[in-house]
């Protein structure tokens, strides 16, 4: 029997000078990256609008489960490329940013769930988002049809 260690430095995560070390369970890797320092801080109003919209319409649990199923399919498809998604908010943000880019006049502060469904927007389901090109095509995305 051989003993194996998943982590190069078992149990170590954190900051070290200008390096950040952490374990990414989705990629099953220990990641060390340079700590970024930015002079430019982008405006966060679109992010606030997107998450306020999600809270206001109270995203359905089925939609979130579909996000998790999409994440599993995406990660299994792209694991070799070192790409991974970790949670439903990352999928939601990607979909809504693409929706906002496609329709810049869309006002998320006044939009309701019923209006989004009536307008047949690309964000109303994961399958619709993949068809609209907001998300990468993964096997089985046609089954992810639960509405927001």
PDB file of C-alpha atoms in Angstrom:
ATOM      1  CA  UNK A   1       0.000   0.000   0.000  1.00  0.00           C
ATOM      2  CA  UNK A   2       1.334   3.412  -0.980  1.00  0.00           C
ATOM      3  CA  UNK A   3       0.574   6.581   0.914  1.00  0.00           C
ATOM      4  CA  UNK A   4      -0.445   9.521  -1.213  1.00  0.00           C
ATOM      5  CA  UNK A   5      -0.837  13.199  -0.383  1.00  0.00           C
ATOM      6  CA  UNK A   6      -3.270  15.359  -2.320  1.00  0.00           C
ATOM      7  CA  UNK A   7      -1.689  18.628  -1.262  1.00  0.00           C
ATOM      8  CA  UNK A   8       1.906  19.625  -1.807  1.00  0.00           C
ATOM      9  CA  UNK A   9       1.875  21.459   1.531  1.00  0.00           C
ATOM     10  CA  UNK A  10      -0.753  19.578   3.563  1.00  0.00           C
ATOM     11  CA  UNK A  11      -3.038  21.875   5.436  1.00  0.00           C
ATOM     12  CA  UNK A  12      -1.348  25.083   4.314  1.00  0.00           C
ATOM     13  CA  UNK A  13      -3.445  27.805   2.777  1.00  0.00           C
ATOM     14  CA  UNK A  14      -3.152  31.529   3.092  1.00  0.00           C
ATOM     15  CA  UNK A  15      -0.963  34.480   2.230  1.00  0.00           C
ATOM     16  CA  UNK A  16       2.787  34.442   1.970  1.00  0.00           C
ATOM     17  CA  UNK A  17       4.449  37.743   1.000  1.00  0.00           C
ATOM     18  CA  UNK A  18       2.832  38.518  -2.377  1.00  0.00           C
ATOM     19  CA  UNK A  19       1.517  34.983  -3.041  1.00  0.00           C
ATOM     20  CA  UNK A  20      -1.896  33.469  -2.197  1.00  0.00           C
ATOM     21  CA  UNK A  21      -2.116  29.683  -1.756  1.00  0.00           C
ATOM     22  CA  UNK A  22      -5.420  27.807  -1.624  1.00  0.00           C
ATOM     23  CA  UNK A  23      -6.955  24.444  -2.471  1.00  0.00           C
ATOM     24  CA  UNK A  24      -9.581  24.397  -5.231  1.00  0.00           C
ATOM     25  CA  UNK A  25     -11.800  21.360  -4.651  1.00  0.00           C
ATOM     26  CA  UNK A  26     -13.458  21.655  -8.074  1.00  0.00           C
ATOM     27  CA  UNK A  27     -10.102  21.373  -9.861  1.00  0.00           C
ATOM     28  CA  UNK A  28      -8.659  19.094  -7.152  1.00  0.00           C
ATOM     29  CA  UNK A  29      -5.488  21.209  -7.115  1.00  0.00           C
ATOM     30  CA  UNK A  30      -3.466  23.386  -4.809  1.00  0.00           C
ATOM     31  CA  UNK A  31      -3.244  26.799  -6.467  1.00  0.00           C
ATOM     32  CA  UNK A  32      -0.616  29.443  -5.845  1.00  0.00           C
ATOM     33  CA  UNK A  33      -1.126  32.797  -7.493  1.00  0.00           C
ATOM     34  CA  UNK A  34       0.359  36.227  -7.269  1.00  0.00           C
ATOM     35  CA  UNK A  35      -1.607  38.572  -5.063  1.00  0.00           C
ATOM     36  CA  UNK A  36      -3.081  41.193  -7.352  1.00  0.00           C
ATOM     37  CA  UNK A  37      -2.960  44.881  -6.623  1.00  0.00           C
ATOM     38  CA  UNK A  38      -5.067  47.071  -8.817  1.00  0.00           C
ATOM     39  CA  UNK A  39      -5.199  50.833  -9.088  1.00  0.00           C
ATOM     40  CA  UNK A  40      -8.384  50.617 -11.157  1.00  0.00           C
ATOM     41  CA  UNK A  41     -11.544  49.674  -9.301  1.00  0.00           C
ATOM     42  CA  UNK A  42     -14.447  48.993 -11.686  1.00  0.00           C
ATOM     43  CA  UNK A  43     -17.942  50.258 -10.999  1.00  0.00           C
ATOM     44  CA  UNK A  44     -19.991  47.643  -9.170  1.00  0.00           C
ATOM     45  CA  UNK A  45     -23.491  48.981  -9.892  1.00  0.00           C
ATOM     46  CA  UNK A  46     -24.252  46.289 -12.492  1.00  0.00           C
ATOM     47  CA  UNK A  47     -23.243  43.570 -10.002  1.00  0.00           C
ATOM     48  CA  UNK A  48     -25.463  45.114  -7.329  1.00  0.00           C
ATOM     49  CA  UNK A  49     -28.371  45.323  -9.800  1.00  0.00           C
ATOM     50  CA  UNK A  50     -27.969  41.686 -10.873  1.00  0.00           C
ATOM     51  CA  UNK A  51     -27.962  40.282  -7.330  1.00  0.00           C
ATOM     52  CA  UNK A  52     -30.737  42.673  -6.222  1.00  0.00           C
ATOM     53  CA  UNK A  53     -32.823  41.346  -9.130  1.00  0.00           C
ATOM     54  CA  UNK A  54     -32.154  37.759  -7.982  1.00  0.00           C
ATOM     55  CA  UNK A  55     -33.236  38.620  -4.424  1.00  0.00           C
ATOM     56  CA  UNK A  56     -36.298  40.556  -5.579  1.00  0.00           C
ATOM     57  CA  UNK A  57     -37.679  37.793  -7.802  1.00  0.00           C
ATOM     58  CA  UNK A  58     -36.613  35.122  -5.287  1.00  0.00           C
ATOM     59  CA  UNK A  59     -34.895  32.698  -7.664  1.00  0.00           C
ATOM     60  CA  UNK A  60     -36.514  29.270  -7.528  1.00  0.00           C
ATOM     61  CA  UNK A  61     -34.758  26.352  -5.863  1.00  0.00           C
ATOM     62  CA  UNK A  62     -35.255  24.330  -9.063  1.00  0.00           C
ATOM     63  CA  UNK A  63     -33.370  26.982 -11.075  1.00  0.00           C
ATOM     64  CA  UNK A  64     -30.510  26.803  -8.579  1.00  0.00           C
ATOM     65  CA  UNK A  65     -30.479  22.998  -8.834  1.00  0.00           C
ATOM     66  CA  UNK A  66     -30.293  23.349 -12.623  1.00  0.00           C
ATOM     67  CA  UNK A  67     -27.320  25.687 -12.119  1.00  0.00           C
ATOM     68  CA  UNK A  68     -25.630  23.016 -10.003  1.00  0.00           C
ATOM     69  CA  UNK A  69     -26.297  20.369 -12.673  1.00  0.00           C
ATOM     70  CA  UNK A  70     -24.872  22.724 -15.307  1.00  0.00           C
ATOM     71  CA  UNK A  71     -21.782  23.313 -13.141  1.00  0.00           C
ATOM     72  CA  UNK A  72     -21.180  19.563 -12.788  1.00  0.00           C
ATOM     73  CA  UNK A  73     -21.473  19.045 -16.558  1.00  0.00           C
ATOM     74  CA  UNK A  74     -19.292  22.102 -17.276  1.00  0.00           C
ATOM     75  CA  UNK A  75     -16.595  21.020 -14.823  1.00  0.00           C
ATOM     76  CA  UNK A  76     -16.472  17.457 -16.125  1.00  0.00           C
ATOM     77  CA  UNK A  77     -16.162  18.796 -19.681  1.00  0.00           C
ATOM     78  CA  UNK A  78     -13.492  21.420 -18.938  1.00  0.00           C
ATOM     79  CA  UNK A  79     -11.487  19.876 -16.079  1.00  0.00           C
ATOM     80  CA  UNK A  80      -8.524  19.096 -18.343  1.00  0.00           C
ATOM     81  CA  UNK A  81      -8.381  22.728 -19.431  1.00  0.00           C
ATOM     82  CA  UNK A  82      -8.147  23.915 -15.833  1.00  0.00           C
ATOM     83  CA  UNK A  83     -11.499  25.723 -16.003  1.00  0.00           C
ATOM     84  CA  UNK A  84     -14.165  25.273 -13.351  1.00  0.00           C
ATOM     85  CA  UNK A  85     -17.255  26.949 -11.965  1.00  0.00           C
ATOM     86  CA  UNK A  86     -18.025  26.580  -8.295  1.00  0.00           C
ATOM     87  CA  UNK A  87     -21.520  27.814  -7.416  1.00  0.00           C
ATOM     88  CA  UNK A  88     -24.833  28.988  -8.836  1.00  0.00           C
ATOM     89  CA  UNK A  89     -24.062  32.726  -8.353  1.00  0.00           C
ATOM     90  CA  UNK A  90     -21.200  32.442 -10.849  1.00  0.00           C
ATOM     91  CA  UNK A  91     -23.597  30.982 -13.432  1.00  0.00           C
ATOM     92  CA  UNK A  92     -26.231  33.625 -12.613  1.00  0.00           C
ATOM     93  CA  UNK A  93     -23.696  36.455 -12.983  1.00  0.00           C
ATOM     94  CA  UNK A  94     -22.409  35.116 -16.306  1.00  0.00           C
ATOM     95  CA  UNK A  95     -25.934  34.758 -17.712  1.00  0.00           C
ATOM     96  CA  UNK A  96     -27.122  38.166 -16.532  1.00  0.00           C
ATOM     97  CA  UNK A  97     -24.007  40.004 -17.729  1.00  0.00           C
ATOM     98  CA  UNK A  98     -24.464  38.461 -21.178  1.00  0.00           C
ATOM     99  CA  UNK A  99     -28.177  39.356 -21.087  1.00  0.00           C
ATOM    100  CA  UNK A 100     -27.346  42.955 -20.149  1.00  0.00           C
ATOM    101  CA  UNK A 101     -24.722  43.123 -22.919  1.00  0.00           C
ATOM    102  CA  UNK A 102     -27.276  41.882 -25.454  1.00  0.00           C
ATOM    103  CA  UNK A 103     -30.004  44.279 -24.236  1.00  0.00           C
ATOM    104  CA  UNK A 104     -28.304  47.324 -22.651  1.00  0.00           C
ATOM    105  CA  UNK A 105     -31.663  49.102 -22.305  1.00  0.00           C
ATOM    106  CA  UNK A 106     -32.928  46.348 -19.976  1.00  0.00           C
ATOM    107  CA  UNK A 107     -33.627  47.891 -16.554  1.00  0.00           C
ATOM    108  CA  UNK A 108     -33.005  45.274 -13.876  1.00  0.00           C
ATOM    109  CA  UNK A 109     -34.283  47.614 -11.156  1.00  0.00           C
ATOM    110  CA  UNK A 110     -37.863  47.470 -12.483  1.00  0.00           C
ATOM    111  CA  UNK A 111     -37.888  44.102 -14.279  1.00  0.00           C
ATOM    112  CA  UNK A 112     -40.155  41.444 -12.763  1.00  0.00           C
ATOM    113  CA  UNK A 113     -40.156  37.677 -13.164  1.00  0.00           C
ATOM    114  CA  UNK A 114     -43.381  37.799 -15.205  1.00  0.00           C
ATOM    115  CA  UNK A 115     -41.973  40.439 -17.565  1.00  0.00           C
ATOM    116  CA  UNK A 116     -38.799  38.386 -18.105  1.00  0.00           C
ATOM    117  CA  UNK A 117     -40.811  35.261 -18.908  1.00  0.00           C
ATOM    118  CA  UNK A 118     -43.202  37.157 -21.215  1.00  0.00           C
ATOM    119  CA  UNK A 119     -40.281  38.746 -23.085  1.00  0.00           C
ATOM    120  CA  UNK A 120     -38.709  35.250 -23.394  1.00  0.00           C
ATOM    121  CA  UNK A 121     -35.327  36.529 -22.231  1.00  0.00           C
ATOM    122  CA  UNK A 122     -32.303  34.242 -22.381  1.00  0.00           C
ATOM    123  CA  UNK A 123     -31.958  34.256 -18.599  1.00  0.00           C
ATOM    124  CA  UNK A 124     -35.269  32.522 -17.785  1.00  0.00           C
ATOM    125  CA  UNK A 125     -33.725  29.030 -17.815  1.00  0.00           C
ATOM    126  CA  UNK A 126     -30.314  27.427 -18.197  1.00  0.00           C
ATOM    127  CA  UNK A 127     -31.334  25.686 -21.436  1.00  0.00           C
ATOM    128  CA  UNK A 128     -32.476  29.036 -22.867  1.00  0.00           C
ATOM    129  CA  UNK A 129     -29.188  30.672 -21.776  1.00  0.00           C
ATOM    130  CA  UNK A 130     -27.147  27.980 -23.562  1.00  0.00           C
ATOM    131  CA  UNK A 131     -29.269  28.378 -26.706  1.00  0.00           C
ATOM    132  CA  UNK A 132     -28.816  32.167 -26.566  1.00  0.00           C
ATOM    133  CA  UNK A 133     -25.030  31.696 -26.333  1.00  0.00           C
ATOM    134  CA  UNK A 134     -24.701  33.078 -22.795  1.00  0.00           C
ATOM    135  CA  UNK A 135     -23.266  29.804 -21.461  1.00  0.00           C
ATOM    136  CA  UNK A 136     -21.030  27.154 -22.983  1.00  0.00           C
ATOM    137  CA  UNK A 137     -22.795  24.172 -24.534  1.00  0.00           C
ATOM    138  CA  UNK A 138     -22.581  21.102 -22.277  1.00  0.00           C
ATOM    139  CA  UNK A 139     -24.085  17.618 -22.662  1.00  0.00           C
ATOM    140  CA  UNK A 140     -27.647  17.424 -21.316  1.00  0.00           C
ATOM    141  CA  UNK A 141     -28.320  21.170 -21.205  1.00  0.00           C
ATOM    142  CA  UNK A 142     -31.699  20.615 -22.923  1.00  0.00           C
ATOM    143  CA  UNK A 143     -33.077  19.114 -19.683  1.00  0.00           C
ATOM    144  CA  UNK A 144     -32.320  22.209 -17.605  1.00  0.00           C
ATOM    145  CA  UNK A 145     -35.598  24.013 -18.288  1.00  0.00           C
ATOM    146  CA  UNK A 146     -36.732  25.151 -14.822  1.00  0.00           C
ATOM    147  CA  UNK A 147     -37.726  28.823 -14.830  1.00  0.00           C
ATOM    148  CA  UNK A 148     -36.299  31.570 -12.674  1.00  0.00           C
TER     149      UNK A 148
END
